[in-house]
GROMACS .gro file of C-alpha atoms in nm:
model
  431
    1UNK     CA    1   0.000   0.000   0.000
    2UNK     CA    2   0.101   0.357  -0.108
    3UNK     CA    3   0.197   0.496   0.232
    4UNK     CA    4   0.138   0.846   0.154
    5UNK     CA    5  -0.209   0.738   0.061
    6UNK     CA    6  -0.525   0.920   0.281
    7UNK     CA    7  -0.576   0.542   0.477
    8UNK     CA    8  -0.145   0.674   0.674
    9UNK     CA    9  -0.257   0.797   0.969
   10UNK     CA   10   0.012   1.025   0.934
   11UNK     CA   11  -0.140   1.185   0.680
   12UNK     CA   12  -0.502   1.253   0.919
   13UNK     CA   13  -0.652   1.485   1.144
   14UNK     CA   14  -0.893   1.382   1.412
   15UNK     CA   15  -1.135   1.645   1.398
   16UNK     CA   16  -1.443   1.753   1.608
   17UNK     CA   17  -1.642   2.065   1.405
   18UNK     CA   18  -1.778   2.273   1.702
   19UNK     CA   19  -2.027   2.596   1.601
   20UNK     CA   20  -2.180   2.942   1.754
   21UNK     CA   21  -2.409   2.945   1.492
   22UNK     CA   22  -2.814   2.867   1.522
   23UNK     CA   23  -2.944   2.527   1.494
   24UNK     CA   24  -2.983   2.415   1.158
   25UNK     CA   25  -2.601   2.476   1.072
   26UNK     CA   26  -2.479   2.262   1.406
   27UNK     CA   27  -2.295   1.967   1.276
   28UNK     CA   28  -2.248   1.680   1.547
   29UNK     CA   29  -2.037   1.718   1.772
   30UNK     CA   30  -1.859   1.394   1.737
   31UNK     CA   31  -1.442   1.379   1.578
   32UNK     CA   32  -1.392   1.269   1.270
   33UNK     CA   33  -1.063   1.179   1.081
   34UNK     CA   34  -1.004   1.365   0.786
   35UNK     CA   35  -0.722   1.417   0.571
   36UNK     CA   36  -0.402   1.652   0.658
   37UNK     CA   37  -0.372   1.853   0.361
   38UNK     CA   38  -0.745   1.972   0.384
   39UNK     CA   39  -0.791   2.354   0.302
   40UNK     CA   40  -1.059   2.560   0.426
   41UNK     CA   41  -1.246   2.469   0.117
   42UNK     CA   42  -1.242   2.091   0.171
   43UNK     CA   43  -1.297   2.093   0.539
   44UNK     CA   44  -1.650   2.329   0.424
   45UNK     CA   45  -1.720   2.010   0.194
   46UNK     CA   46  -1.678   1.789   0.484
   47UNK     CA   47  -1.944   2.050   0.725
   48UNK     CA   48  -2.178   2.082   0.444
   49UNK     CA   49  -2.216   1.697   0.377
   50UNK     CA   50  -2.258   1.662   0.757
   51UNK     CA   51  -2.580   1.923   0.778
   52UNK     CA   52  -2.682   1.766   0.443
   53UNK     CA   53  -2.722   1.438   0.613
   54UNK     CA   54  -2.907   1.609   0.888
   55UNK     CA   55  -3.117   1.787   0.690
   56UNK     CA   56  -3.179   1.730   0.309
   57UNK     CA   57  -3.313   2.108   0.271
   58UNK     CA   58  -2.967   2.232   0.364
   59UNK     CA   59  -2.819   2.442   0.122
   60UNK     CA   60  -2.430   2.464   0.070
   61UNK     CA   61  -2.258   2.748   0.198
   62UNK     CA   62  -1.897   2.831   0.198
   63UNK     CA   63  -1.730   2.863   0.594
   64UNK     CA   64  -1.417   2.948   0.789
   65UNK     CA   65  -1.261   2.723   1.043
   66UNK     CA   66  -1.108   2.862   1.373
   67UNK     CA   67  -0.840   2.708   1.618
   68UNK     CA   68  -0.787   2.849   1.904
   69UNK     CA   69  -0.942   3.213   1.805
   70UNK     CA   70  -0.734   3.182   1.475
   71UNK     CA   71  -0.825   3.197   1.134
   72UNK     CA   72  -0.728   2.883   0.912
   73UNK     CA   73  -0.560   3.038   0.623
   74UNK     CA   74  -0.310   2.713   0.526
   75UNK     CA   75  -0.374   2.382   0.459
   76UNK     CA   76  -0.418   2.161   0.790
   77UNK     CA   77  -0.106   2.013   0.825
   78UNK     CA   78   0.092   2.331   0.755
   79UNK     CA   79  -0.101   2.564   1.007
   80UNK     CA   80  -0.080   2.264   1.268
   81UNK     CA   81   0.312   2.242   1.206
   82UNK     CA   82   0.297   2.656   1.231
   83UNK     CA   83   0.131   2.707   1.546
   84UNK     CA   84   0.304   2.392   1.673
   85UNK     CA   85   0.018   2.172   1.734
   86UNK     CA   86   0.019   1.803   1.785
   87UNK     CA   87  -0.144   1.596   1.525
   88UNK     CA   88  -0.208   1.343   1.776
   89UNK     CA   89  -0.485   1.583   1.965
   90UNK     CA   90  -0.841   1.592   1.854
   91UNK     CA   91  -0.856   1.919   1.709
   92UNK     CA   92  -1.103   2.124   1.799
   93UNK     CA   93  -1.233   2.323   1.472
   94UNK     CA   94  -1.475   2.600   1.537
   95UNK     CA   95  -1.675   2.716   1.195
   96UNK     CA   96  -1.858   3.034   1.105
   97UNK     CA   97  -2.011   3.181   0.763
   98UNK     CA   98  -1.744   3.260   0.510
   99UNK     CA   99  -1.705   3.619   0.507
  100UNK     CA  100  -1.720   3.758   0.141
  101UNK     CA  101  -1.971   3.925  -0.120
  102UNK     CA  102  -2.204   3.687  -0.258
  103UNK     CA  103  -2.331   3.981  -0.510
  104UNK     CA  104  -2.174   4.273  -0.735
  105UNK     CA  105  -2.412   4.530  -0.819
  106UNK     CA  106  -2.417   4.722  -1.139
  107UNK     CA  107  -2.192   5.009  -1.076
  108UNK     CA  108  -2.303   5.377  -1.078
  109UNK     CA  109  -2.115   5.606  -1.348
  110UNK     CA  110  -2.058   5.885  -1.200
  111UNK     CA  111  -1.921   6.225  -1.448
  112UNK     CA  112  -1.567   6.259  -1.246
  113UNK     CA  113  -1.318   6.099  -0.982
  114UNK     CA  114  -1.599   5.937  -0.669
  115UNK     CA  115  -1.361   6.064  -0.419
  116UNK     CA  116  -1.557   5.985  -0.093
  117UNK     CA  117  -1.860   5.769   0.019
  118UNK     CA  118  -2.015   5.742   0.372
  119UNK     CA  119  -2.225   5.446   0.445
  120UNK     CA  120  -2.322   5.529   0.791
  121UNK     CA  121  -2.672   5.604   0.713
  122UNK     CA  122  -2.898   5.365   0.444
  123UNK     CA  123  -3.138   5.589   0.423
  124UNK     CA  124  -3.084   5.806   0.102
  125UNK     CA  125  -2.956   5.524  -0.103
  126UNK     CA  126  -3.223   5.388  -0.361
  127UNK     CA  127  -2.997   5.145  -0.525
  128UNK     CA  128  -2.624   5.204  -0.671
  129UNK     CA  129  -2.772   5.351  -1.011
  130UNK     CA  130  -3.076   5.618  -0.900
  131UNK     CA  131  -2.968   5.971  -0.766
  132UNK     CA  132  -3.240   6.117  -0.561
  133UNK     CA  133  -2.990   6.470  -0.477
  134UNK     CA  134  -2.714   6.677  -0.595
  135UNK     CA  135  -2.588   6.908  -0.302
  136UNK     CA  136  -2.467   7.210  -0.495
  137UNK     CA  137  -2.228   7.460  -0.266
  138UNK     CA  138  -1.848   7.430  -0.317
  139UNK     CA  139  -1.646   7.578  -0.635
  140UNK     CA  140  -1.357   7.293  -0.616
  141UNK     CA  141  -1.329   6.898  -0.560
  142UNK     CA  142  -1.506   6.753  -0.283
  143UNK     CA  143  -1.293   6.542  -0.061
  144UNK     CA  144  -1.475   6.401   0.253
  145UNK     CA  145  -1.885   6.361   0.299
  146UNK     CA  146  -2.033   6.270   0.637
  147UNK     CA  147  -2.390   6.246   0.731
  148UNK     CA  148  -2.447   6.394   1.055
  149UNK     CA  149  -2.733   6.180   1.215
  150UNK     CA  150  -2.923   6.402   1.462
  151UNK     CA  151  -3.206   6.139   1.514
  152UNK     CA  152  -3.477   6.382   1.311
  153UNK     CA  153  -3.756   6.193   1.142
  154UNK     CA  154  -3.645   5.938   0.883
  155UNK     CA  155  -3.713   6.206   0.577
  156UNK     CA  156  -3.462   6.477   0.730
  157UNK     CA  157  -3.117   6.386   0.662
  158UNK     CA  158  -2.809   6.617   0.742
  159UNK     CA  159  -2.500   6.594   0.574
  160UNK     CA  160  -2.128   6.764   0.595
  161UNK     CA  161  -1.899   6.821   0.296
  162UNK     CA  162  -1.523   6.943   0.278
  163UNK     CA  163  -1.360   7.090  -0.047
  164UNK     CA  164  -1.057   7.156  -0.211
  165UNK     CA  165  -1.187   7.533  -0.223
  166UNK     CA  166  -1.079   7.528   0.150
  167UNK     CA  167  -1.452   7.563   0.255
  168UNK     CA  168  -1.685   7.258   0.466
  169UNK     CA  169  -2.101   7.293   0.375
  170UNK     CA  170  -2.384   7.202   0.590
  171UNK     CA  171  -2.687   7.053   0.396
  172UNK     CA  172  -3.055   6.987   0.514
  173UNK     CA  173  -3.259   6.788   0.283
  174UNK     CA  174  -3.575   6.579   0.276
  175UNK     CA  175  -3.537   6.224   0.129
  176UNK     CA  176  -3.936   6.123   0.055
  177UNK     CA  177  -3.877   6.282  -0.309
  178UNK     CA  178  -3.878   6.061  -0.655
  179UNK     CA  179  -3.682   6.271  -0.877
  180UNK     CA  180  -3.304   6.394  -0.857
  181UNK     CA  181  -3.324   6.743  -0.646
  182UNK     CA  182  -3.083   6.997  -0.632
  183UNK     CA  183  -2.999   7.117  -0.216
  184UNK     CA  184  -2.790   7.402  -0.170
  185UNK     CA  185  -2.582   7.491   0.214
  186UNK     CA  186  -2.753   7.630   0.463
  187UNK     CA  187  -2.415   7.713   0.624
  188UNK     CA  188  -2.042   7.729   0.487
  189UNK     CA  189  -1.767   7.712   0.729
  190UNK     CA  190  -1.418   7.872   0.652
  191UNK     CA  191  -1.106   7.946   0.788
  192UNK     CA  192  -0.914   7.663   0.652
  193UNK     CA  193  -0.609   7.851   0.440
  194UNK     CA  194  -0.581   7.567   0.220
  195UNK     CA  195  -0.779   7.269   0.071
  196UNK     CA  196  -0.948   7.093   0.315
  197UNK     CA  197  -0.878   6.683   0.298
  198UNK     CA  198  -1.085   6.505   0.576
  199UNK     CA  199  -1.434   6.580   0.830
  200UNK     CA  200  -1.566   6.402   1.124
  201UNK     CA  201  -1.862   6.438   1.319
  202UNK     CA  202  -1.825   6.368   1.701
  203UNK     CA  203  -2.089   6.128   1.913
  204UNK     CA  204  -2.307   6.405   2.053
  205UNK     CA  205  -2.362   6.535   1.656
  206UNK     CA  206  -2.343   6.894   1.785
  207UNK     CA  207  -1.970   6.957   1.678
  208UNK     CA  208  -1.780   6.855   1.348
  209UNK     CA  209  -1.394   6.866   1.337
  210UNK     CA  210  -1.174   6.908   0.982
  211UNK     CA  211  -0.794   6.846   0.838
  212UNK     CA  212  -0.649   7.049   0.591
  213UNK     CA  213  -0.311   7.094   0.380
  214UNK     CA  214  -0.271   7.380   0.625
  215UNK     CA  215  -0.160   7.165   0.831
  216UNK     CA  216  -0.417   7.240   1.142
  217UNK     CA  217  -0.740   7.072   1.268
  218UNK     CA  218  -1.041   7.291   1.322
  219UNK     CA  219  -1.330   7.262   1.534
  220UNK     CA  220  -1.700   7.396   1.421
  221UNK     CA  221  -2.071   7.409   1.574
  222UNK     CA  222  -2.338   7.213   1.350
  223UNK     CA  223  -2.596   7.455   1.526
  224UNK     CA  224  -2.529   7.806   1.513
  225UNK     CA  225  -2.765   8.124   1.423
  226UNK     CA  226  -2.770   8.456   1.404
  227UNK     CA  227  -2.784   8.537   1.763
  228UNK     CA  228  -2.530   8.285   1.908
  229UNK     CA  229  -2.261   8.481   1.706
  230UNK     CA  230  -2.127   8.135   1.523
  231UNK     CA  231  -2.251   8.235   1.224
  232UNK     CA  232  -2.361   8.545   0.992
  233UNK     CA  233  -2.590   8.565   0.707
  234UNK     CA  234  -2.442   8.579   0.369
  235UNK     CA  235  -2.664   8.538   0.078
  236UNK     CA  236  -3.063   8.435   0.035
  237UNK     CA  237  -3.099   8.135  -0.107
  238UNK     CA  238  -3.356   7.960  -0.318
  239UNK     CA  239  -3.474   7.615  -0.179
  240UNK     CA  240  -3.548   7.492  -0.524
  241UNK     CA  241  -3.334   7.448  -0.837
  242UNK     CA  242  -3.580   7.693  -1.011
  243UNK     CA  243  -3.647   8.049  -0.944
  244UNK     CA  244  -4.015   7.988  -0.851
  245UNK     CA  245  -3.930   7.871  -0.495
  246UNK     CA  246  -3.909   8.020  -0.156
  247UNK     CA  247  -3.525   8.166  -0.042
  248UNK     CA  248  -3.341   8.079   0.280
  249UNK     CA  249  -3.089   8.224   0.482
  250UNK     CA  250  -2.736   8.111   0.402
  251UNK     CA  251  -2.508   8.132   0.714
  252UNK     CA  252  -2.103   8.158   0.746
  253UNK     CA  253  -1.949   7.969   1.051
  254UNK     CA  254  -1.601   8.025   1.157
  255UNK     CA  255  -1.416   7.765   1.376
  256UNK     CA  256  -1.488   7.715   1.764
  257UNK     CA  257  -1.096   7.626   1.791
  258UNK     CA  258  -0.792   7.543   1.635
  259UNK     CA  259  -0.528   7.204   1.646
  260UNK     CA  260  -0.198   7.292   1.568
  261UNK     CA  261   0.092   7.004   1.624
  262UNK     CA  262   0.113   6.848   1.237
  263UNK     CA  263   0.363   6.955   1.019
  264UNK     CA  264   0.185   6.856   0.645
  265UNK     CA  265  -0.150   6.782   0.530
  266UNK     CA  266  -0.386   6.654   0.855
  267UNK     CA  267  -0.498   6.367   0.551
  268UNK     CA  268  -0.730   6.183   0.787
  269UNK     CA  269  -0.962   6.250   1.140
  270UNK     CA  270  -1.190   6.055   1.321
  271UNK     CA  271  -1.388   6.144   1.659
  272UNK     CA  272  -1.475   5.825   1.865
  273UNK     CA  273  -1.533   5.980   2.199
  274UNK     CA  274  -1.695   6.283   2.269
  275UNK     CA  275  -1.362   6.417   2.439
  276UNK     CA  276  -1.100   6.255   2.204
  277UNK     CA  277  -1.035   6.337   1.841
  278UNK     CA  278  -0.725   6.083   1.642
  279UNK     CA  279  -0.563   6.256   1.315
  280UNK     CA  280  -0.347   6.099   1.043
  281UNK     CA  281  -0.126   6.326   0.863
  282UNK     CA  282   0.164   6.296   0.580
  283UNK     CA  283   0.389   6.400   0.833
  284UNK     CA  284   0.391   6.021   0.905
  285UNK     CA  285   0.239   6.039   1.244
  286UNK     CA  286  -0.102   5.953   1.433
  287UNK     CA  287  -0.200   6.201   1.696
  288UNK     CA  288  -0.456   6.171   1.988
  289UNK     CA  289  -0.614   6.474   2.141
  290UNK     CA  290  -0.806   6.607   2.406
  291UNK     CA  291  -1.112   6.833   2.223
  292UNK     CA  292  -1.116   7.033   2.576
  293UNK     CA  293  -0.742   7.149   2.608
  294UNK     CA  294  -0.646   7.099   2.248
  295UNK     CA  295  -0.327   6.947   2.375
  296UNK     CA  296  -0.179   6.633   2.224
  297UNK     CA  297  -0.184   6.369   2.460
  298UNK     CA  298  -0.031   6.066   2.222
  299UNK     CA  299   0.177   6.073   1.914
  300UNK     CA  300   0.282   5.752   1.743
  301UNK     CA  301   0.500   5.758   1.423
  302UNK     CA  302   0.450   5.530   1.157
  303UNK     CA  303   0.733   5.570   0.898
  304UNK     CA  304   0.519   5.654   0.589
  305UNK     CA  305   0.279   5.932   0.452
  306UNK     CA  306  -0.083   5.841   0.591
  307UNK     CA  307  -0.402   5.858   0.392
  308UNK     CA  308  -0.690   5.735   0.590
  309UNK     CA  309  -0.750   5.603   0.999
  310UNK     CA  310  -1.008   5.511   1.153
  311UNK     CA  311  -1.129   5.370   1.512
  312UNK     CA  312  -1.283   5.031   1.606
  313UNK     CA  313  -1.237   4.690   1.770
  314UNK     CA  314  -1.275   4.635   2.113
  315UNK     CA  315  -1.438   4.922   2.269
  316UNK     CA  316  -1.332   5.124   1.942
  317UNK     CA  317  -1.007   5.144   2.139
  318UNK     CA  318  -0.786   5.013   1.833
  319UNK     CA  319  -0.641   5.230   1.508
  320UNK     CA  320  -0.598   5.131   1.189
  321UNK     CA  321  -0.465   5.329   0.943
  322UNK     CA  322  -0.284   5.323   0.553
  323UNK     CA  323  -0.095   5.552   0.323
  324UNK     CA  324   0.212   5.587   0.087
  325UNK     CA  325   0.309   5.206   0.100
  326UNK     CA  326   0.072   4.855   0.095
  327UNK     CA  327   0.028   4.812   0.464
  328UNK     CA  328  -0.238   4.861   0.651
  329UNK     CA  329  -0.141   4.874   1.019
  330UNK     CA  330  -0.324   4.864   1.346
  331UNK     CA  331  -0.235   5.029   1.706
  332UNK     CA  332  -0.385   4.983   2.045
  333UNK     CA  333  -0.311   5.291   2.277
  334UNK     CA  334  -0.360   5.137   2.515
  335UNK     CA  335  -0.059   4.934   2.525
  336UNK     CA  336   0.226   5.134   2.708
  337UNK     CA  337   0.575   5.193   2.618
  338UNK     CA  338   0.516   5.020   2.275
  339UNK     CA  339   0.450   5.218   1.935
  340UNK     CA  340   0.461   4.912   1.748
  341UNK     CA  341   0.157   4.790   1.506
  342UNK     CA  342   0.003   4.533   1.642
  343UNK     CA  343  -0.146   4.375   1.333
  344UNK     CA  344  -0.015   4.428   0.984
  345UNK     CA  345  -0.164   4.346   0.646
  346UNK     CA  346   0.031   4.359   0.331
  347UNK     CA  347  -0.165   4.210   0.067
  348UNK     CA  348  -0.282   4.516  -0.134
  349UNK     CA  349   0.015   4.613  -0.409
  350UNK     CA  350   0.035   4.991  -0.398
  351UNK     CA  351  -0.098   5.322  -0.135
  352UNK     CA  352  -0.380   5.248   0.046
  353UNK     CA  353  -0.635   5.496   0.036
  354UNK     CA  354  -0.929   5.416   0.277
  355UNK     CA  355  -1.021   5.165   0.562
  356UNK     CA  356  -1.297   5.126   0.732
  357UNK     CA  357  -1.366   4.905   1.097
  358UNK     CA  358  -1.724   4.733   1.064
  359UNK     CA  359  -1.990   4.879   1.228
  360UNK     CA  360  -2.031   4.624   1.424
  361UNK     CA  361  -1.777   4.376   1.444
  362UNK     CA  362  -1.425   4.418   1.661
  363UNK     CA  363  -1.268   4.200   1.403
  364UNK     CA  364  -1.391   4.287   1.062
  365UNK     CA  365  -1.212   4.587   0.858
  366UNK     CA  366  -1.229   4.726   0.495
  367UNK     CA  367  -0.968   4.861   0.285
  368UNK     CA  368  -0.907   5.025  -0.058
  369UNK     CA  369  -0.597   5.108  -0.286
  370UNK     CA  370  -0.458   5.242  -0.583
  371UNK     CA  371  -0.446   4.868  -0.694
  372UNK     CA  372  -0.814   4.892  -0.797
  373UNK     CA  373  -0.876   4.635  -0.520
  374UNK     CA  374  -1.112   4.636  -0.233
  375UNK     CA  375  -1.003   4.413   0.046
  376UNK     CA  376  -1.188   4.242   0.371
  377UNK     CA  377  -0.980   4.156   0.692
  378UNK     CA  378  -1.050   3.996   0.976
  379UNK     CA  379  -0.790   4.063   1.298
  380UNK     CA  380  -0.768   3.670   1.356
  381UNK     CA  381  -0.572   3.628   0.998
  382UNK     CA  382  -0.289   3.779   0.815
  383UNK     CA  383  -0.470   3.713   0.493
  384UNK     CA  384  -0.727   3.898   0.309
  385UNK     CA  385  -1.126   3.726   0.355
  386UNK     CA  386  -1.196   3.890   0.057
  387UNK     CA  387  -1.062   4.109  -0.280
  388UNK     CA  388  -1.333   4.285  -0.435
  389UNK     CA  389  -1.157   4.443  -0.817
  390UNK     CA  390  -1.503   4.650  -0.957
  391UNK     CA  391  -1.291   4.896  -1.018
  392UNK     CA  392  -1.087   4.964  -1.319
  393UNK     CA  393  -0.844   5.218  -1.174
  394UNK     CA  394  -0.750   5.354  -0.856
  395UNK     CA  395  -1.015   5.335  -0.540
  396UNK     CA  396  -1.028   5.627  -0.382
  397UNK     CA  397  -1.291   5.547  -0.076
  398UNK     CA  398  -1.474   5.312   0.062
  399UNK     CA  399  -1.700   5.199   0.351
  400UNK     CA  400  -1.921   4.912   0.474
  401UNK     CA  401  -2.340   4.959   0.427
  402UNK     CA  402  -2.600   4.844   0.587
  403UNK     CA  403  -2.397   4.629   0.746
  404UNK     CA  404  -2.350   4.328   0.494
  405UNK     CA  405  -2.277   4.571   0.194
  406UNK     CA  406  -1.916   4.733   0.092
  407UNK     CA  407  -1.959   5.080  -0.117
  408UNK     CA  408  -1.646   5.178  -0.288
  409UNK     CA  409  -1.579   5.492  -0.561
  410UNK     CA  410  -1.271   5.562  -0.732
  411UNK     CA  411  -1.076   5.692  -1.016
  412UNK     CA  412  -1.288   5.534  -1.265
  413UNK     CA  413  -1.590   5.743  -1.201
  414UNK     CA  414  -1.756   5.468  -1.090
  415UNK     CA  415  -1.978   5.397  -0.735
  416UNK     CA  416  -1.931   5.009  -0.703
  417UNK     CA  417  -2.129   4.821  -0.436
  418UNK     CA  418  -2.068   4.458  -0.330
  419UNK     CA  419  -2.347   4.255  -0.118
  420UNK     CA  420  -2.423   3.972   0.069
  421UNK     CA  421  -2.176   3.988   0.329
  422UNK     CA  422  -2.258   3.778   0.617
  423UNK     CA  423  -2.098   3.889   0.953
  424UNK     CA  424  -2.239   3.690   1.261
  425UNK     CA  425  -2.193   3.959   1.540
  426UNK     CA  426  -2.058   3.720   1.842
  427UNK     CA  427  -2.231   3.826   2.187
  428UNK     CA  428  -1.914   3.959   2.310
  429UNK     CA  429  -1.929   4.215   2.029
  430UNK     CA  430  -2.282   4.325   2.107
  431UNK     CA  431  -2.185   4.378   2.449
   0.00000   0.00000   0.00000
């Protein structure tokens, strides 16, 4: 007999397929020997043909396989050997849905560069290919959109733009309309002295904060009026894209306070915590500071030119940010005396330009780059769950959606949205 034939027992794994998920996808619990060199994709044969046999309505699904809070990215035998794992154990294989799009939608032309995209709020998104409004305001490039969700009714949406022309824009707009409808700013903020690259809206809603090539972060009221002094009327405006309709006070905000520490472009913000605002900058560094002082209270140097951060795993407490190489990186704070990444991914091939924690998931992050691709991560692997290539030039943003959706937009004038993205939220995570 061939002894590197699948009846060696060298060449075996006793197995016992253990699950967190509901009912009908609970294999039993009992070990099974199966062969060494399995991949991910042969041990989801093995789980499907189990549930199968349980129940003949079961329909195949793809699945990853944890050991020991570790994502299986190698063939059995080699992660085993890599973690240095007996093969004489019963290993313990935990399974969960495959995380990956099961859909591409048609992408969305667009008639230049999509240059940012916030998925935070589902509401004024039709589908990827019907525009229901065109906020008018700024003379230059837009470079960062947030919504600012002030828990109005579900037809009053607010949103925040920054520009290249140096200037952010408030909009107010009603969603419940069927045709494409053109919203101009009820307030423009400046006193940025050059083109303004990144916005973030903290948790209260009340407050937005802004990077700019001038190098300084700003800090600006959402609410404002004439009497408060925050902002001054500048123009009547009409509330229609004709000449028929009623005009509205335009306002002019100028900053509640000023950031100075960066030396270039503040390329990136984010405001977690209503009394802590993080910055990326080309300057190569990632800054932490108190919105009450304005002081600095944590600077961490990465080594390259930053593009994008953002806040999330446990208790939003980690940092993951990407720039001017193909690494996205990941801090914890928290962690004294260290200013060391404590995850890396390398997979993408050029700059990354945007990444993105889930909503809702410590583990789950998205990323874009000038590779065209769109990448998924999960912290328990060093390997991509996913590359999404829509795109047939450089991404430029992208976020999650409704929480099982990835939007991206790029260089190719193109809004690209991929589906079906099944992320089982563990209790830990909810809680």
């Amino acid at each position: 007999m061939d002894s590197g034939g699948a009846s060696d027992p060298s060449r075996q794994v006793r197995v016992r397929f253990v699950t967190k998920l509901p009912a009908p996808l609970r294999a039993p619990p009992t070990f099974i020997a199966v062969p060494a060199d399995l991949t991910r994709m042969g041990l989801s044969e093995i789980v499907n043909s189990l549930l199968l046999a349980a129940s003949p309505d079961h329909q195949a699904q793809p699945f990853d396989f944890l050991v020991d809070g570790e994502l299986v990215r190698l063939p059995l035998q080699e992660f085993l050997l890599a973690k240095g794992i007996s093969v004489e154990r019963v290993l313990e294989l935990e399974y969960v849905k495959a995380v990956a799009p099961r859909k591409q939608e048609d992408p969305c032309p667009h008639d230049d560069w999509v240059s940012a995209v916030d998925g935070s709020n589902p509401r004024i998104w039709r589908d990827a290919s019907e525009c229901t409004h065109i906020l008018e305001g700024h003379s230059d490039g837009i470079t960062s959109a947030r919504f600012i969700n002030k828990g109005e009714t579900e037809d009053r949406l607010h949103v925040v733009t920054a520009s290249k022309d140096r200037s952010l824009c408030l909009f107010k707009f009603d969603t419940s309309v069927s045709i494409p409808k053109q919203i101009g700013a009820y307030k423009i903020l400046r006193g940025h002295t050059s083109s303004v690259q990144s916005v973030a809206v903290d948790p209260s809603t009340n407050m937005i904060c802004s990077g700019s090539w001038d190098n300084s972060i700003k800090l600006w009221s959402v609410e404002g009026s004439e009497e408060d002094g925050d902002t001054v009327s500048v123009k009547k405006r009409r509330t229609n894209s004709d000449s028929s309709g009623p005009e509205e006070s335009q306002f002019q905000g100028s900053a509640t306070s000023t950031f100075l520490g960066h030396t270039q472009c503040v390329s990136a913000v984010t405001w977690p915590e209503r009394q802590t605002i993080y910055s990326a900058s080309w300057d190569h560094s990632v800054r932490q500071w108190d919105v009450q002082t304005g002081k600095e209270t944590w600077n961490m140097v990465s080594g390259k030119a930053l593009n994008c951060l953002d806040c999330g795993g446990e208790s939003s407490s980690l940092i993951a940010a990407g720039g001017s190489d193909p690494v996205l990186r990941v801090w914890d704070p928290r962690k004294p005396g260290t200013l060391a990444p404590i995850f890396q991914f390398s997979s993408h091939k050029s700059w990354i330009s945007a990444c993105k924690w889930h909503p809702s998931s410590w583990f789950h992050l998205v990323s874009s780059s000038f590779d065209g691709k769109v990448m998924l991560w999960d912290l328990r692997t060093a390997w991509p769950l996913a590359s999404v290539e829509s795109h047939k030039d450089k991404v430029l943003c992208a976020d999650w959606w409704k929480g099982d959706s990835v939007i991206s937009g790029g260089a190719d004038s193109k809004l690209c949205i991929a589906s079906g993205i099944e992320i089982v939220i563990s209790q830990a995570t909810r809680n």
